């Protein structure tokens, strides 16, 4: 992917959101049984948003530069956008208002040493720091053990999106809900692209995944977006078996664009027991590595 064009992004996003809403879902009468368009017509969206048809057509052709926040809110309501989709619409509008800038390198991939200290202080839960491109930037020992299948690729920083789409067999073994994870990864990458369309590394990553993965091309074309949020992840670790983990993803205010991800399990559950096993396994692996280094030295 050579470039992310905001006008194309706006056009495809709005038309895809319009296509998924049937007139009856919007409280409109569906006259006749032979509608030529899937979902709402442009004039129906304009009616629901309280703007002229010509104005909405201009917006859907990729021009959001003159749209006020009030108009964007009305459009979000008309298209029944969820929170992530609404944020994405506002990101696209912001990019539309800004002169097109040059591609640039994203934030540095190194994290401060004090953040690594925070990770290392979390001893009973896998914890790691990542960015919106799914780069794994720093981890504690338990996270390195948990993500050992992802870290098998020697490329650094490790990247979960590449693992999901370019190592699908290993990823299906690791993520119990692989299809859900694959959809979430593509949706969060698209959200990041709307927020920062000139990030060179992001453009390169999307281009690489689009070239090498048919599944990614399909998921990317869906125009779905998603926020980084808390939830549940089910993983199948090769050493300790299944782990049903509660995930908290916390933004780091002092490090814009970075998230601290912590995986936990309620005490007394099989997953809590398996996390303790994982910690023992990780300590064994670390001891073996140390012994090998001493032997080789």
CSV table of C-alpha atoms in Angstrom, one decimal:
chain,number,residue,atom,x,y,z
A,1,UNK,CA,0.0,0.0,0.0
A,2,UNK,CA,1.7,3.2,-1.2
A,3,UNK,CA,-0.5,5.7,0.6
A,4,UNK,CA,-3.8,5.9,2.5
A,5,UNK,CA,-5.9,8.5,0.8
A,6,UNK,CA,-8.4,10.2,3.2
A,7,UNK,CA,-11.0,10.8,0.4
A,8,UNK,CA,-11.0,7.1,-0.5
A,9,UNK,CA,-11.2,6.1,3.2
A,10,UNK,CA,-14.2,8.5,3.7
A,11,UNK,CA,-16.0,7.3,0.6
A,12,UNK,CA,-15.6,3.6,1.4
A,13,UNK,CA,-16.4,4.0,5.1
A,14,UNK,CA,-19.6,6.0,4.6
A,15,UNK,CA,-20.9,3.8,1.7
A,16,UNK,CA,-20.2,0.6,3.7
A,17,UNK,CA,-22.0,1.9,6.8
A,18,UNK,CA,-25.0,3.1,4.7
A,19,UNK,CA,-25.2,-0.3,2.9
A,20,UNK,CA,-25.7,-2.3,6.2
A,21,UNK,CA,-28.8,-0.4,7.3
A,22,UNK,CA,-32.2,-1.5,6.0
A,23,UNK,CA,-34.9,1.3,5.8
A,24,UNK,CA,-37.0,-0.4,8.5
A,25,UNK,CA,-34.0,-0.4,10.8
A,26,UNK,CA,-33.9,3.4,10.4
A,27,UNK,CA,-37.7,3.8,10.9
A,28,UNK,CA,-38.3,4.6,7.2
A,29,UNK,CA,-40.9,3.0,5.0
A,30,UNK,CA,-39.4,0.6,2.4
A,31,UNK,CA,-41.5,1.4,-0.7
A,32,UNK,CA,-41.5,-1.3,-3.3
A,33,UNK,CA,-39.6,-4.6,-3.2
A,34,UNK,CA,-37.0,-3.9,-5.8
A,35,UNK,CA,-34.5,-1.5,-4.3
A,36,UNK,CA,-31.5,-1.0,-6.5
A,37,UNK,CA,-29.1,-0.3,-3.6
A,38,UNK,CA,-28.2,-2.4,-0.6
A,39,UNK,CA,-29.2,-0.6,2.6
A,40,UNK,CA,-30.2,3.1,2.7
A,41,UNK,CA,-30.2,5.4,-0.3
A,42,UNK,CA,-28.1,8.5,-0.1
A,43,UNK,CA,-31.2,10.7,0.0
A,44,UNK,CA,-32.5,8.7,3.0
A,45,UNK,CA,-29.3,9.2,4.9
A,46,UNK,CA,-29.5,12.9,4.1
A,47,UNK,CA,-33.1,13.0,5.4
A,48,UNK,CA,-32.1,11.2,8.7
A,49,UNK,CA,-29.0,13.5,9.2
A,50,UNK,CA,-31.0,16.7,8.4
A,51,UNK,CA,-28.7,17.8,5.5
A,52,UNK,CA,-29.4,18.3,1.8
A,53,UNK,CA,-28.9,15.4,-0.6
A,54,UNK,CA,-26.2,17.3,-2.4
A,55,UNK,CA,-24.3,18.0,0.8
A,56,UNK,CA,-24.4,14.3,1.8
A,57,UNK,CA,-23.3,13.2,-1.7
A,58,UNK,CA,-20.3,15.5,-1.4
A,59,UNK,CA,-19.5,14.1,2.0
A,60,UNK,CA,-19.7,10.5,0.7
A,61,UNK,CA,-17.5,11.4,-2.2
A,62,UNK,CA,-14.8,12.1,0.4
A,63,UNK,CA,-15.2,15.7,1.4
A,64,UNK,CA,-15.7,16.2,5.1
A,65,UNK,CA,-13.5,19.3,5.4
A,66,UNK,CA,-16.4,21.7,5.9
A,67,UNK,CA,-18.5,19.4,8.1
A,68,UNK,CA,-19.1,20.8,11.7
A,69,UNK,CA,-19.1,18.5,14.7
A,70,UNK,CA,-22.9,18.9,14.8
A,71,UNK,CA,-23.2,17.6,11.3
A,72,UNK,CA,-20.8,14.8,12.0
A,73,UNK,CA,-22.8,13.8,15.1
A,74,UNK,CA,-26.1,13.9,13.1
A,75,UNK,CA,-24.4,11.7,10.4
A,76,UNK,CA,-23.2,9.3,13.0
A,77,UNK,CA,-26.7,9.0,14.4
A,78,UNK,CA,-28.2,8.5,10.9
A,79,UNK,CA,-25.8,5.7,10.1
A,80,UNK,CA,-26.2,4.2,13.6
A,81,UNK,CA,-22.4,4.3,14.2
A,82,UNK,CA,-21.1,2.8,17.4
A,83,UNK,CA,-18.4,4.5,19.6
A,84,UNK,CA,-15.5,3.3,17.6
A,85,UNK,CA,-17.1,4.1,14.2
A,86,UNK,CA,-18.0,7.6,15.4
A,87,UNK,CA,-14.4,8.2,16.6
A,88,UNK,CA,-13.2,7.0,13.2
A,89,UNK,CA,-15.6,9.4,11.4
A,90,UNK,CA,-14.2,12.3,13.4
A,91,UNK,CA,-10.6,11.2,12.7
A,92,UNK,CA,-11.3,11.1,9.0
A,93,UNK,CA,-12.9,14.5,9.1
A,94,UNK,CA,-9.9,15.9,11.0
A,95,UNK,CA,-7.6,14.5,8.3
A,96,UNK,CA,-9.8,15.9,5.6
A,97,UNK,CA,-9.5,19.4,7.1
A,98,UNK,CA,-5.7,19.2,7.3
A,99,UNK,CA,-3.4,19.7,4.4
A,100,UNK,CA,-2.1,16.4,3.1
A,101,UNK,CA,1.3,15.9,4.8
A,102,UNK,CA,4.2,13.7,3.9
A,103,UNK,CA,4.6,10.2,5.1
A,104,UNK,CA,6.6,10.1,8.3
A,105,UNK,CA,8.0,7.5,10.6
A,106,UNK,CA,5.9,6.6,13.6
A,107,UNK,CA,6.9,7.0,17.2
A,108,UNK,CA,10.1,5.2,18.3
A,109,UNK,CA,9.7,1.6,19.3
A,110,UNK,CA,11.8,1.8,22.5
A,111,UNK,CA,10.1,2.3,25.8
A,112,UNK,CA,11.5,4.1,28.8
A,113,UNK,CA,13.5,1.9,31.3
A,114,UNK,CA,11.1,2.9,34.1
A,115,UNK,CA,8.2,1.4,32.2
A,116,UNK,CA,10.2,-1.9,31.9
A,117,UNK,CA,10.6,-1.7,35.7
A,118,UNK,CA,6.8,-1.4,36.1
A,119,UNK,CA,6.4,-4.5,33.9
A,120,UNK,CA,9.0,-6.4,35.8
A,121,UNK,CA,7.3,-5.5,39.1
A,122,UNK,CA,4.1,-7.3,37.9
A,123,UNK,CA,5.2,-10.8,38.7
A,124,UNK,CA,1.9,-12.8,38.8
A,125,UNK,CA,0.3,-11.6,35.5
A,126,UNK,CA,1.5,-11.4,31.9
A,127,UNK,CA,2.0,-7.7,31.1
A,128,UNK,CA,3.3,-6.0,28.0
A,129,UNK,CA,3.4,-2.7,26.2
A,130,UNK,CA,2.3,-2.2,22.6
A,131,UNK,CA,1.4,0.4,20.0
A,132,UNK,CA,-1.5,0.8,17.6
A,133,UNK,CA,0.4,-1.2,14.9
A,134,UNK,CA,0.5,-4.3,17.2
A,135,UNK,CA,4.2,-4.0,17.8
A,136,UNK,CA,5.2,-5.7,21.1
A,137,UNK,CA,7.6,-3.2,22.6
A,138,UNK,CA,8.3,-4.4,26.1
A,139,UNK,CA,7.2,-7.4,28.2
A,140,UNK,CA,7.6,-9.0,31.6
A,141,UNK,CA,8.9,-12.5,32.0
A,142,UNK,CA,5.4,-14.1,32.2
A,143,UNK,CA,4.3,-12.3,29.0
A,144,UNK,CA,7.4,-13.5,27.2
A,145,UNK,CA,6.4,-17.1,28.3
A,146,UNK,CA,2.7,-16.6,27.3
A,147,UNK,CA,3.6,-15.1,23.9
A,148,UNK,CA,6.4,-17.6,23.1
A,149,UNK,CA,4.6,-18.7,19.9
A,150,UNK,CA,4.5,-15.0,18.7
A,151,UNK,CA,8.1,-14.5,19.6
A,152,UNK,CA,9.2,-17.5,17.6
A,153,UNK,CA,9.7,-15.2,14.7
A,154,UNK,CA,13.1,-13.5,15.1
A,155,UNK,CA,11.9,-10.2,13.6
A,156,UNK,CA,11.8,-7.4,16.2
A,157,UNK,CA,9.8,-5.8,17.4
A,158,UNK,CA,7.5,-8.8,17.4
A,159,UNK,CA,4.1,-8.0,15.8
A,160,UNK,CA,0.9,-9.7,16.7
A,161,UNK,CA,-0.8,-8.7,13.4
A,162,UNK,CA,1.9,-10.4,11.4
A,163,UNK,CA,1.6,-13.5,13.6
A,164,UNK,CA,-2.2,-13.6,13.2
A,165,UNK,CA,-2.2,-13.2,9.4
A,166,UNK,CA,1.1,-14.5,8.2
A,167,UNK,CA,1.4,-17.5,10.5
A,168,UNK,CA,-2.2,-18.6,10.4
A,169,UNK,CA,-1.7,-22.2,11.4
A,170,UNK,CA,0.3,-21.3,14.5
A,171,UNK,CA,-2.1,-18.5,15.3
A,172,UNK,CA,-5.1,-20.8,15.0
A,173,UNK,CA,-3.4,-23.1,17.5
A,174,UNK,CA,-2.6,-20.3,19.9
A,175,UNK,CA,-5.8,-18.2,19.8
A,176,UNK,CA,-8.9,-20.3,20.6
A,177,UNK,CA,-11.2,-17.6,19.0
A,178,UNK,CA,-8.9,-17.1,16.0
A,179,UNK,CA,-11.6,-15.6,13.7
A,180,UNK,CA,-12.7,-13.1,16.3
A,181,UNK,CA,-9.1,-12.1,17.0
A,182,UNK,CA,-8.3,-11.7,13.2
A,183,UNK,CA,-11.3,-9.4,12.8
A,184,UNK,CA,-10.4,-7.3,15.8
A,185,UNK,CA,-6.8,-6.9,14.7
A,186,UNK,CA,-7.8,-5.6,11.2
A,187,UNK,CA,-10.5,-3.4,12.8
A,188,UNK,CA,-8.0,-1.8,15.2
A,189,UNK,CA,-5.4,-1.3,12.5
A,190,UNK,CA,-8.0,0.5,10.4
A,191,UNK,CA,-8.9,2.7,13.4
A,192,UNK,CA,-5.2,3.5,13.7
A,193,UNK,CA,-5.0,4.3,10.0
A,194,UNK,CA,-7.8,6.8,10.4
A,195,UNK,CA,-6.1,8.4,13.4
A,196,UNK,CA,-2.6,8.6,11.8
A,197,UNK,CA,-2.7,7.9,8.0
A,198,UNK,CA,0.8,9.2,7.4
A,199,UNK,CA,2.6,6.7,9.6
A,200,UNK,CA,5.2,5.0,7.4
A,201,UNK,CA,5.4,1.8,9.5
A,202,UNK,CA,1.6,1.4,9.5
A,203,UNK,CA,1.4,1.9,5.8
A,204,UNK,CA,4.1,-0.6,5.3
A,205,UNK,CA,2.5,-3.1,7.6
A,206,UNK,CA,-0.9,-2.8,6.0
A,207,UNK,CA,0.7,-3.2,2.6
A,208,UNK,CA,2.6,-6.3,3.7
A,209,UNK,CA,-0.5,-7.9,5.1
A,210,UNK,CA,-2.6,-7.0,2.1
A,211,UNK,CA,0.0,-8.5,-0.3
A,212,UNK,CA,0.5,-11.8,1.6
A,213,UNK,CA,-2.9,-12.6,3.2
A,214,UNK,CA,-6.2,-13.0,1.4
A,215,UNK,CA,-8.0,-13.1,4.8
A,216,UNK,CA,-6.5,-9.7,5.7
A,217,UNK,CA,-7.6,-8.2,2.4
A,218,UNK,CA,-11.2,-9.4,3.1
A,219,UNK,CA,-11.2,-8.1,6.7
A,220,UNK,CA,-9.6,-4.8,5.7
A,221,UNK,CA,-12.2,-4.3,3.0
A,222,UNK,CA,-15.0,-4.6,5.5
A,223,UNK,CA,-14.2,-1.1,6.8
A,224,UNK,CA,-14.9,-2.3,10.4
A,225,UNK,CA,-13.2,-0.3,13.2
A,226,UNK,CA,-12.7,-1.1,16.8
A,227,UNK,CA,-11.2,0.6,19.9
A,228,UNK,CA,-8.5,-0.9,22.2
A,229,UNK,CA,-10.6,-2.1,25.1
A,230,UNK,CA,-10.8,-4.6,27.9
A,231,UNK,CA,-12.2,-8.0,27.3
A,232,UNK,CA,-11.5,-11.8,27.4
A,233,UNK,CA,-8.9,-13.7,25.5
A,234,UNK,CA,-8.7,-17.5,25.2
A,235,UNK,CA,-5.3,-18.9,24.4
A,236,UNK,CA,-3.9,-22.4,24.0
A,237,UNK,CA,-0.3,-22.4,25.3
A,238,UNK,CA,1.9,-25.3,24.1
A,239,UNK,CA,3.3,-25.9,27.6
A,240,UNK,CA,0.3,-25.4,30.0
A,241,UNK,CA,-2.8,-25.7,27.9
A,242,UNK,CA,-5.8,-23.3,27.7
A,243,UNK,CA,-5.9,-20.0,29.4
A,244,UNK,CA,-9.1,-17.9,29.6
A,245,UNK,CA,-7.7,-14.5,30.5
A,246,UNK,CA,-9.3,-11.2,31.5
A,247,UNK,CA,-7.5,-8.4,29.6
A,248,UNK,CA,-7.2,-4.8,30.6
A,249,UNK,CA,-5.7,-2.5,28.0
A,250,UNK,CA,-4.7,0.9,29.6
A,251,UNK,CA,-3.6,3.9,27.7
A,252,UNK,CA,-0.3,5.5,28.9
A,253,UNK,CA,-1.0,9.3,29.0
A,254,UNK,CA,2.8,10.1,29.1
A,255,UNK,CA,3.4,7.9,26.0
A,256,UNK,CA,0.7,8.8,23.4
A,257,UNK,CA,-0.3,5.8,21.3
A,258,UNK,CA,1.1,3.2,23.7
A,259,UNK,CA,-1.0,0.7,25.7
A,260,UNK,CA,-0.2,-1.4,28.8
A,261,UNK,CA,-1.9,-4.8,28.5
A,262,UNK,CA,-2.3,-6.9,31.6
A,263,UNK,CA,-3.8,-10.5,31.6
A,264,UNK,CA,-5.3,-11.9,34.8
A,265,UNK,CA,-7.6,-14.7,36.0
A,266,UNK,CA,-9.8,-15.0,39.1
A,267,UNK,CA,-8.2,-16.9,41.9
A,268,UNK,CA,-9.1,-20.6,42.2
A,269,UNK,CA,-9.9,-21.0,38.5
A,270,UNK,CA,-8.2,-23.5,36.2
A,271,UNK,CA,-6.6,-20.6,34.3
A,272,UNK,CA,-5.1,-19.2,37.6
A,273,UNK,CA,-3.6,-22.6,38.2
A,274,UNK,CA,-2.3,-22.7,34.6
A,275,UNK,CA,-0.8,-19.2,35.0
A,276,UNK,CA,1.1,-20.5,38.0
A,277,UNK,CA,2.3,-23.4,35.9
A,278,UNK,CA,3.3,-20.9,33.2
A,279,UNK,CA,5.4,-19.0,35.7
A,280,UNK,CA,7.2,-22.1,36.7
A,281,UNK,CA,7.8,-23.1,33.1
A,282,UNK,CA,9.1,-19.5,32.4
A,283,UNK,CA,11.5,-19.7,35.3
A,284,UNK,CA,12.8,-23.1,34.0
A,285,UNK,CA,13.3,-21.7,30.5
A,286,UNK,CA,15.2,-18.7,31.9
A,287,UNK,CA,17.4,-21.0,34.0
A,288,UNK,CA,18.1,-23.2,31.0
A,289,UNK,CA,19.0,-20.1,28.9
A,290,UNK,CA,21.3,-18.8,31.6
A,291,UNK,CA,23.0,-22.2,31.9
A,292,UNK,CA,23.5,-22.3,28.1
A,293,UNK,CA,24.9,-18.8,28.0
A,294,UNK,CA,27.4,-19.8,30.8
A,295,UNK,CA,28.3,-23.0,29.0
A,296,UNK,CA,28.8,-21.2,25.7
A,297,UNK,CA,30.8,-18.4,27.4
